[in-house]
PDB file of C-alpha atoms in Angstrom:
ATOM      1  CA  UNK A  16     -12.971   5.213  -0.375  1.00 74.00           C
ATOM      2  CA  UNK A  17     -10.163   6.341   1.760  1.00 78.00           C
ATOM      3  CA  UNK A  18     -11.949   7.419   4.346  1.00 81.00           C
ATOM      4  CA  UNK A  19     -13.759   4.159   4.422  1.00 83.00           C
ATOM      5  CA  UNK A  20     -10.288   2.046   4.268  1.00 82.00           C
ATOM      6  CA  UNK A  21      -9.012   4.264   7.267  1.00 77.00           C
ATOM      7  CA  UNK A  22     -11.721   3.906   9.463  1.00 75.00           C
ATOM      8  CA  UNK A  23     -12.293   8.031  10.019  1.00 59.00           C
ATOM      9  CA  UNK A  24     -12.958  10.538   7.814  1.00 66.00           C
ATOM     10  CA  UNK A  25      -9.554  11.933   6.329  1.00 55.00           C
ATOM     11  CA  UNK A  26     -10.785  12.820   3.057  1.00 48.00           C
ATOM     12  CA  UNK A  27     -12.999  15.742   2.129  1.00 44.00           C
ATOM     13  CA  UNK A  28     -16.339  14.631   0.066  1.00 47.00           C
ATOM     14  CA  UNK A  29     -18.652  16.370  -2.315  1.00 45.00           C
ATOM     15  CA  UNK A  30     -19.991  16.016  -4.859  1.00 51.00           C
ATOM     16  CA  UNK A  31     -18.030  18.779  -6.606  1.00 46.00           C
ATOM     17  CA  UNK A  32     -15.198  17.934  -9.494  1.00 49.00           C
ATOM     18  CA  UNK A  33     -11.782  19.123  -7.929  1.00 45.00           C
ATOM     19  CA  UNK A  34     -12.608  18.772  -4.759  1.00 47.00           C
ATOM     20  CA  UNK A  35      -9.228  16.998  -3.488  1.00 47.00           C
ATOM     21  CA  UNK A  36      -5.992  19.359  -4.844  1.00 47.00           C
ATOM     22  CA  UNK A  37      -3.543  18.028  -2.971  1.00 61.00           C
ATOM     23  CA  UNK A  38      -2.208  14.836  -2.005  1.00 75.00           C
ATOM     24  CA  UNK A  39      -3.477  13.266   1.029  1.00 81.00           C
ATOM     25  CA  UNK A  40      -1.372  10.022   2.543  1.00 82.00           C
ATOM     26  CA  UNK A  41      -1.977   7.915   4.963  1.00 82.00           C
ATOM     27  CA  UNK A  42      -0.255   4.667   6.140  1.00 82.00           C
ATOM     28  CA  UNK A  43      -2.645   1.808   7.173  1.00 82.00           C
ATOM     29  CA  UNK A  44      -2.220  -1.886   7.753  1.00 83.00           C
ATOM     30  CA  UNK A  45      -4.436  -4.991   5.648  1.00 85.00           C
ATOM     31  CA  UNK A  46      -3.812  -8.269   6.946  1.00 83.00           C
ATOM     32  CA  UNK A  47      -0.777  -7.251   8.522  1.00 79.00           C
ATOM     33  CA  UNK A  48       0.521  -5.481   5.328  1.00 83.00           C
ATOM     34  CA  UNK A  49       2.148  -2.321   5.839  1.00 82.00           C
ATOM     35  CA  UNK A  50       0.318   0.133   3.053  1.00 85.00           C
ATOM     36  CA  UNK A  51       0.572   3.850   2.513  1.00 83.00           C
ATOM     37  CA  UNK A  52      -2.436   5.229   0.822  1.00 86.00           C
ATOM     38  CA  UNK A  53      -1.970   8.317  -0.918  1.00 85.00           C
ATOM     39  CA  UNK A  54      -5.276  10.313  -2.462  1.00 86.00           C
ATOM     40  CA  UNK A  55      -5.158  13.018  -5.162  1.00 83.00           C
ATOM     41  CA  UNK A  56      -6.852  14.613  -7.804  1.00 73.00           C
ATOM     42  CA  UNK A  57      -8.461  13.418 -10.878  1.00 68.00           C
ATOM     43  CA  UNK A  58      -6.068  13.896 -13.498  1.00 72.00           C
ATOM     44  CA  UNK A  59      -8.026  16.112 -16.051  1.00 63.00           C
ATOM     45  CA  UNK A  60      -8.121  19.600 -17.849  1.00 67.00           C
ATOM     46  CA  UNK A  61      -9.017  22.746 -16.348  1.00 66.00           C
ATOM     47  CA  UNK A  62      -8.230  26.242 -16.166  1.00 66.00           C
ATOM     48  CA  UNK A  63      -8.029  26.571 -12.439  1.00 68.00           C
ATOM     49  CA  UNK A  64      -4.187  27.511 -11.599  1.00 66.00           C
ATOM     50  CA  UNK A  65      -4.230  25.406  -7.899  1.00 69.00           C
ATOM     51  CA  UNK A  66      -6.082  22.385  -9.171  1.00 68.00           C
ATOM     52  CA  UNK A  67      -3.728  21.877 -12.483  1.00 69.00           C
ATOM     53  CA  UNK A  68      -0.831  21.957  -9.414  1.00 76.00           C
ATOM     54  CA  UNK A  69      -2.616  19.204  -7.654  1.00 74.00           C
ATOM     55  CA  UNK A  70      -3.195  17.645 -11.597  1.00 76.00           C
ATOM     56  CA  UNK A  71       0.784  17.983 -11.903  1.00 79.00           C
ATOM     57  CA  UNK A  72       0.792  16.046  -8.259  1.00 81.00           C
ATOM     58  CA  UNK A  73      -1.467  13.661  -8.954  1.00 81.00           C
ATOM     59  CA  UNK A  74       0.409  12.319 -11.959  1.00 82.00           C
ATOM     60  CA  UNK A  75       4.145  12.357 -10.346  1.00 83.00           C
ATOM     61  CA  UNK A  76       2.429  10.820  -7.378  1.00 83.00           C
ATOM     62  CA  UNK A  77       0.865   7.818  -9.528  1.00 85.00           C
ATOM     63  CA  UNK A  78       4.316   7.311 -11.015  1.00 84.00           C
ATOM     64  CA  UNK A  79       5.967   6.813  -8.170  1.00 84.00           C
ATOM     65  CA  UNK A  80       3.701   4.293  -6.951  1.00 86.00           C
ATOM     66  CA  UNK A  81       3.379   0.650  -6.695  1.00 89.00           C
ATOM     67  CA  UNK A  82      -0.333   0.153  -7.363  1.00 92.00           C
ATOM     68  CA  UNK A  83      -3.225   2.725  -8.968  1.00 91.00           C
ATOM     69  CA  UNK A  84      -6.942   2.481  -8.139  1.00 91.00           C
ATOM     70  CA  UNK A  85      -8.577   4.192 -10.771  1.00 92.00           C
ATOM     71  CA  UNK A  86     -12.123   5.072  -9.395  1.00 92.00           C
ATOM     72  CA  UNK A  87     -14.660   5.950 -12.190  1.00 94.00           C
ATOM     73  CA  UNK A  88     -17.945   7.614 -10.653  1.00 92.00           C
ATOM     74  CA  UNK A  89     -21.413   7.349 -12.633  1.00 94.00           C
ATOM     75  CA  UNK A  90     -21.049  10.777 -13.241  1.00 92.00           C
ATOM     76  CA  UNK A  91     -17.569  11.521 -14.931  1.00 91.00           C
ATOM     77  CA  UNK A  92     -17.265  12.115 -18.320  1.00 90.00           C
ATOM     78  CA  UNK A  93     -15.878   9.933 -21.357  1.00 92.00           C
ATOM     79  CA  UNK A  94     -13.529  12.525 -22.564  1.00 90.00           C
ATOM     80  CA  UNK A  95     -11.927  12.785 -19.051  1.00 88.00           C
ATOM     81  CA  UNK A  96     -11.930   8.833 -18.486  1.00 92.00           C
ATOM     82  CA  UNK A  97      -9.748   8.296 -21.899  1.00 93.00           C
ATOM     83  CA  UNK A  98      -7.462  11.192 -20.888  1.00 88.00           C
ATOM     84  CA  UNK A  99      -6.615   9.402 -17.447  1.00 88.00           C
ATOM     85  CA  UNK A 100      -6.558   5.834 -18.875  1.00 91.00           C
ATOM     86  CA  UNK A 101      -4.015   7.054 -21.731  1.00 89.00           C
ATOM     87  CA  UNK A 102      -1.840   8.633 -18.436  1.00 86.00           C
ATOM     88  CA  UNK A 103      -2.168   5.430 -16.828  1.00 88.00           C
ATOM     89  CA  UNK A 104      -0.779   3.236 -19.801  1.00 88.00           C
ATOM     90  CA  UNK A 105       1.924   5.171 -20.251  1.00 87.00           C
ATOM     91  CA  UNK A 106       3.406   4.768 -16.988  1.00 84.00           C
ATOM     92  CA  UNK A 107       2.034   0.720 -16.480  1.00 80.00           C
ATOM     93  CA  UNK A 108       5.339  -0.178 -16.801  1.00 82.00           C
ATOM     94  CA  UNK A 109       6.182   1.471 -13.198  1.00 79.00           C
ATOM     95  CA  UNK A 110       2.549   1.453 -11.881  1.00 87.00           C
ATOM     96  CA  UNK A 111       0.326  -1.078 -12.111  1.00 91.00           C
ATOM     97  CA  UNK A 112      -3.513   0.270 -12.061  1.00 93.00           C
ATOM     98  CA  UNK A 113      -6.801  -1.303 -10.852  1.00 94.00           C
ATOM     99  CA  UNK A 114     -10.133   0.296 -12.553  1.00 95.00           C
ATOM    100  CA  UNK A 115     -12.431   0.941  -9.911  1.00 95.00           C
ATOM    101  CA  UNK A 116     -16.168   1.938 -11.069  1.00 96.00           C
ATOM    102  CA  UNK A 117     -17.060   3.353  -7.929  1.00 93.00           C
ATOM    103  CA  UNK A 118     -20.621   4.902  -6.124  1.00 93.00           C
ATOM    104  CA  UNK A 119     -22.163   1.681  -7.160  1.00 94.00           C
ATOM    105  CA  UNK A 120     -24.966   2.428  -4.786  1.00 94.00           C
ATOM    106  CA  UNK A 121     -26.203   4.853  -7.129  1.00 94.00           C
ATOM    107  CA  UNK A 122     -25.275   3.683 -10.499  1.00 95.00           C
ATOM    108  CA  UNK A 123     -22.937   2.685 -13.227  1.00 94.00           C
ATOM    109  CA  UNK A 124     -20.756   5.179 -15.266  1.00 96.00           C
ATOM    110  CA  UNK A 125     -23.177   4.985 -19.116  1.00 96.00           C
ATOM    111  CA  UNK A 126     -19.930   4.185 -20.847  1.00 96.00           C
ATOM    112  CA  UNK A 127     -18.849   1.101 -18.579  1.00 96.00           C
ATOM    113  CA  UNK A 128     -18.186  -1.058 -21.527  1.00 96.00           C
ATOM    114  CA  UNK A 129     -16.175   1.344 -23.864  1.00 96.00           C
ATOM    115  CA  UNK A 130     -14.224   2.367 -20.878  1.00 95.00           C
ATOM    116  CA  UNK A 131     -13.336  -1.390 -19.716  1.00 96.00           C
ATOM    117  CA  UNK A 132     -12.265  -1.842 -23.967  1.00 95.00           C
ATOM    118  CA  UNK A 133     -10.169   1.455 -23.625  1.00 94.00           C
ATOM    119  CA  UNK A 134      -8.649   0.097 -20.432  1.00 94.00           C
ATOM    120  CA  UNK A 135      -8.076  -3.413 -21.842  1.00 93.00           C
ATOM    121  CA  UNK A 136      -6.136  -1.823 -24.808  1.00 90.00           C
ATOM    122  CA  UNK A 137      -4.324   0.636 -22.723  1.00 87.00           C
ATOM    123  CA  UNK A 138      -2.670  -2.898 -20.430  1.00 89.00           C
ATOM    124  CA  UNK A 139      -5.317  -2.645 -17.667  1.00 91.00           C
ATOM    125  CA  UNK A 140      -7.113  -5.967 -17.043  1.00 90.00           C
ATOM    126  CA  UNK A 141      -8.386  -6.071 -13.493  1.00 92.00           C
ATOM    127  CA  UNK A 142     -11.689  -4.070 -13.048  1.00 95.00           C
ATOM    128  CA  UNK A 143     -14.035  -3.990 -10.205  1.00 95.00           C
ATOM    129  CA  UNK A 144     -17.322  -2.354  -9.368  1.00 95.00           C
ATOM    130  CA  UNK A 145     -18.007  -1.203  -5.932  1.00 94.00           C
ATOM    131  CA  UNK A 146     -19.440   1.347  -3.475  1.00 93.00           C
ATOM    132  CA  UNK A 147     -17.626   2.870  -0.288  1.00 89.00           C
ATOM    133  CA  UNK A 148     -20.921   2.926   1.751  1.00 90.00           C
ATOM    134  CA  UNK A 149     -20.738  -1.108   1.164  1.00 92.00           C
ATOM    135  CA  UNK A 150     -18.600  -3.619   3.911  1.00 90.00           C
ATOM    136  CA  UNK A 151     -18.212  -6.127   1.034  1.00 93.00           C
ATOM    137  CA  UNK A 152     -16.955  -3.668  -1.610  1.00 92.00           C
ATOM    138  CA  UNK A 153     -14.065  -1.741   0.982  1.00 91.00           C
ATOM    139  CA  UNK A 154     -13.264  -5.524   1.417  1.00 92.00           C
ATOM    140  CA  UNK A 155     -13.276  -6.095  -2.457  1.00 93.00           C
ATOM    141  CA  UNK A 156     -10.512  -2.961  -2.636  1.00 92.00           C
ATOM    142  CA  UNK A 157      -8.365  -3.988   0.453  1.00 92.00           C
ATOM    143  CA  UNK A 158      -8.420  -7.863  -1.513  1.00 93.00           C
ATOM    144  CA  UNK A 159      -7.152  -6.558  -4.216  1.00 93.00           C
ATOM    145  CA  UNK A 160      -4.263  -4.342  -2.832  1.00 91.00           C
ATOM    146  CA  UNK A 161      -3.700  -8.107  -0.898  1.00 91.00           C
ATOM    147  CA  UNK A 162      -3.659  -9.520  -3.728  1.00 91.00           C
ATOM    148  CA  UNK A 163      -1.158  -7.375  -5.948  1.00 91.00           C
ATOM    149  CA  UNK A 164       1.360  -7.573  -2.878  1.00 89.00           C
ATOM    150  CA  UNK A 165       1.353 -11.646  -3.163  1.00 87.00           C
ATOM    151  CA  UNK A 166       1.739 -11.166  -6.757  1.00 85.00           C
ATOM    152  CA  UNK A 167       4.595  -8.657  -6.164  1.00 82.00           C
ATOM    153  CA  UNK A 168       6.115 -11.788  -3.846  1.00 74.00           C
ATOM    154  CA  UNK A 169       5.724  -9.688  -0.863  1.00 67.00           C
ATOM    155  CA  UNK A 170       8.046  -6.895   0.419  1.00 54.00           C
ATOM    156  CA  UNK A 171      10.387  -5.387  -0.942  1.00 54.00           C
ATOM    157  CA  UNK A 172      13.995  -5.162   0.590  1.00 52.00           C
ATOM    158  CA  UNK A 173      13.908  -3.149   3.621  1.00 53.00           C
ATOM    159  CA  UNK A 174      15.896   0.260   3.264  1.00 54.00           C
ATOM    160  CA  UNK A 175      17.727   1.451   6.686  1.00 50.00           C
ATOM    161  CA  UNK A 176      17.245   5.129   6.743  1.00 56.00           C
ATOM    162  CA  UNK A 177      19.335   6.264   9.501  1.00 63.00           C
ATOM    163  CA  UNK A 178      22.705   5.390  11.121  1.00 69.00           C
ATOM    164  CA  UNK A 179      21.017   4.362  14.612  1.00 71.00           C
ATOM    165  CA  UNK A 180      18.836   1.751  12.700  1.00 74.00           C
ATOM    166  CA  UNK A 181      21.651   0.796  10.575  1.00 75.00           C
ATOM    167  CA  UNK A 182      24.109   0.302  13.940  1.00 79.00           C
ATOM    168  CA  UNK A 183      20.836  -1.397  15.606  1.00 80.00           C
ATOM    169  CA  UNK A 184      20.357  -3.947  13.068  1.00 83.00           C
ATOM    170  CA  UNK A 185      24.241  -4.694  12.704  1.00 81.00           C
ATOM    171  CA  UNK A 186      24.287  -5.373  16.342  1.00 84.00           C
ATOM    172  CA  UNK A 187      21.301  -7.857  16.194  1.00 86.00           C
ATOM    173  CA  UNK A 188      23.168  -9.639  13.353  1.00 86.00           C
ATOM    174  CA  UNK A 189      26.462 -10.337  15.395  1.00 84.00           C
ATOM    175  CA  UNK A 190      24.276 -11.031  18.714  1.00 84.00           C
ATOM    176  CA  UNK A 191      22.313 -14.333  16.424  1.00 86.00           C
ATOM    177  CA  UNK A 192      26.212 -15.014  15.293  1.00 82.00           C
ATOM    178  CA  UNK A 193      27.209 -15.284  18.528  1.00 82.00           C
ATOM    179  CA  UNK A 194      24.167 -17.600  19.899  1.00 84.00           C
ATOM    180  CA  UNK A 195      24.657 -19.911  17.022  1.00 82.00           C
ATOM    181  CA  UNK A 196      27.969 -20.448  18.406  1.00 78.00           C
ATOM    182  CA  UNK A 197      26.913 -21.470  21.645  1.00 77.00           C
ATOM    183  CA  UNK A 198      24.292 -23.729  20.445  1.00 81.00           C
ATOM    184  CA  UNK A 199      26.807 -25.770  17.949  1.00 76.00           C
ATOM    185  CA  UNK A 200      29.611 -25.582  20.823  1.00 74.00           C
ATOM    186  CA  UNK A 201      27.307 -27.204  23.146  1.00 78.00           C
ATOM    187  CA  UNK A 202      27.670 -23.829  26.116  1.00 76.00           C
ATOM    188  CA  UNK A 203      23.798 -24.006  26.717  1.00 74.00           C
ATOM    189  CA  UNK A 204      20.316 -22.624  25.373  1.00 78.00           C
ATOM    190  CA  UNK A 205      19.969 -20.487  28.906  1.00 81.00           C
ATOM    191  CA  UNK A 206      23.404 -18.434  27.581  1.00 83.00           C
ATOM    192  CA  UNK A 207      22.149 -18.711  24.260  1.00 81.00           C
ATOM    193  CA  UNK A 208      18.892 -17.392  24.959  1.00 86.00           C
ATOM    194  CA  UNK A 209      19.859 -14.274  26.651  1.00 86.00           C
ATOM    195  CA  UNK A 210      22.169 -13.724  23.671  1.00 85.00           C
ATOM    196  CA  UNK A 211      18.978 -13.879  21.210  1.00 88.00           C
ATOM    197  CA  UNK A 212      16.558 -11.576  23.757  1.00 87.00           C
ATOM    198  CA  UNK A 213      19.664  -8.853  23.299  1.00 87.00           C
ATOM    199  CA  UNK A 214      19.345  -8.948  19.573  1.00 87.00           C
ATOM    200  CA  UNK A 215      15.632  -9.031  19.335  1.00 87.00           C
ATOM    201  CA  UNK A 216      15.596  -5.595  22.067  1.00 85.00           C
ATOM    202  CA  UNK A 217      18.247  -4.479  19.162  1.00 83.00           C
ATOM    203  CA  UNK A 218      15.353  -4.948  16.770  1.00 83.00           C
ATOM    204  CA  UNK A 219      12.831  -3.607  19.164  1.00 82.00           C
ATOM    205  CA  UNK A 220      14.870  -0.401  18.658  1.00 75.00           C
ATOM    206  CA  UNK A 221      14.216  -0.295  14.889  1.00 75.00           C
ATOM    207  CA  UNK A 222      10.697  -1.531  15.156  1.00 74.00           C
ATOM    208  CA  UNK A 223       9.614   0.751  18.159  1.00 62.00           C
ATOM    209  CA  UNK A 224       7.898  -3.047  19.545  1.00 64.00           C
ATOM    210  CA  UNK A 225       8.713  -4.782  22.613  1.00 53.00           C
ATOM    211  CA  UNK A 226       9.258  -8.269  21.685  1.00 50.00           C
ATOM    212  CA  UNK A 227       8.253 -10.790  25.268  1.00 49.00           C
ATOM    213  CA  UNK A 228       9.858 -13.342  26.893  1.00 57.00           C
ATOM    214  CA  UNK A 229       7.458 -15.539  25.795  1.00 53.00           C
ATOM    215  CA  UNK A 230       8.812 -14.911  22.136  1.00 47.00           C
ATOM    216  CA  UNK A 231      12.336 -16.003  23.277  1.00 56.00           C
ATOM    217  CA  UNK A 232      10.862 -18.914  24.841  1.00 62.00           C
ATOM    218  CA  UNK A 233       8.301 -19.980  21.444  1.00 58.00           C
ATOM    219  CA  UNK A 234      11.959 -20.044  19.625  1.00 56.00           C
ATOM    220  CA  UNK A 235      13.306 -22.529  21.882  1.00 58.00           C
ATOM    221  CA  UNK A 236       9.951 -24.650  22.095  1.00 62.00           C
ATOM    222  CA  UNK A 237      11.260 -26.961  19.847  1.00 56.00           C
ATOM    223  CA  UNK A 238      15.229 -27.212  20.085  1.00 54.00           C
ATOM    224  CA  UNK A 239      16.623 -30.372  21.295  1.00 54.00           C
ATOM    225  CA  UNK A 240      20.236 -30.114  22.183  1.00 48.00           C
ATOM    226  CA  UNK A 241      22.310 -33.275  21.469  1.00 47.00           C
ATOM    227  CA  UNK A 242      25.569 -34.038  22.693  1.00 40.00           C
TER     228      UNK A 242
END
């Protein structure tokens, strides 16, 4: 599934249990939502020292996160299922988790409706059912990641994470001060324009885009100056 919401395989893929050990991130855009997708490995018992690390991982990892996709192949086993979805409740106050019965294309998990009933009593209510090899389905996951960041109202508060950003941004700030002064003192949009390109190439510096003229001129479209 990663592979398929990237575009390019990223992922390795067998068919073999603890196959991914470590985590594997990747930062992607859906409908011009910024979204880092991290994969890791099933959280479940075994006796191999590296893949109980990536275990260890994979559970830190899921706390820290916003939103879990729990995938559930046809082939996974009840025992292993119950041990995850009991992980996943009790963290659901930090992470909120999506099950995800997964390899559609080539059948169901057997236990589909005690697993839903564990999930339901374990605070999970959103379920889906899809394959990666399907258009629909990678839509189907990238809806639902949509959908939890509308419920979330959107982004969180941006965090400045270095001084040059920080310095950038405070610039931009007193450059739309200034040009609101010139606009209620009547001094003209042309002054106040240039004012407003030098704070958007301020935010340009944080944002690594070049923001056009033709942005400059789309804010002053509609501004009627009155006297």
């Amino acid at each position: 599934m990663l592979n398929r919401l990237l575009g390019y395989e990223r992922a390795i893929v067998t068919d073999i249990p603890g196959t991914t050990r470590d985590t594997l991130e990747q930062d992607i855009d859906i409908d011009g939502i910024p979204v880092r997708i991290i994969d890791t490995a099933g959280i479940r018992k075994t006796d191999d020292v590296v893949e109980t690390m990536g275990v260890r991982r994979a559970m830190d990892t899921i706390t820290a996160s916003d939103l879990c996709m729990f995938l559930v192949s046809p082939d996974d086993i009840k025992e292993d299922i119950y041990e995850q979805l009991d992980f996943l409740s009790s963290v659901k106050d930090e992470t909120e988790t999506v099950l995800v019965f997964s390899k559609s294309d080539i059948g169901i998990n057997p236990f589909y409706d005690d697993v839903v009933m564990r999930a339901r009593t374990s605070g999970i209510e959103r379920t889906v059912i899809c394959s990666a090899l399907s258009d629909e389905d990678v839509d189907i996951i990238r809806g639902e990641i949509k959908a939890f960041y509308e419920r979330k109202g959107g982004m969180s508060p941006v965090t400045v994470i270095n001084r040059r950003h920080a310095m950038a941004i405070s610039s931009a700030a007193l450059k739309l001060r200034q040009s609101e002064s010139v606009i209620r003192d009547g001094i003209g949009v042309d002054i106040a324009s240039s004012v407003i390109r030098a704070a958007l190439d301020d935010l340009g510096e944080v944002t690594g885009k070049t923001v056009s003229q033709e942005l400059v001129n789309t804010i002053f479209s509609d501004f009627c100056i009155g006297k």
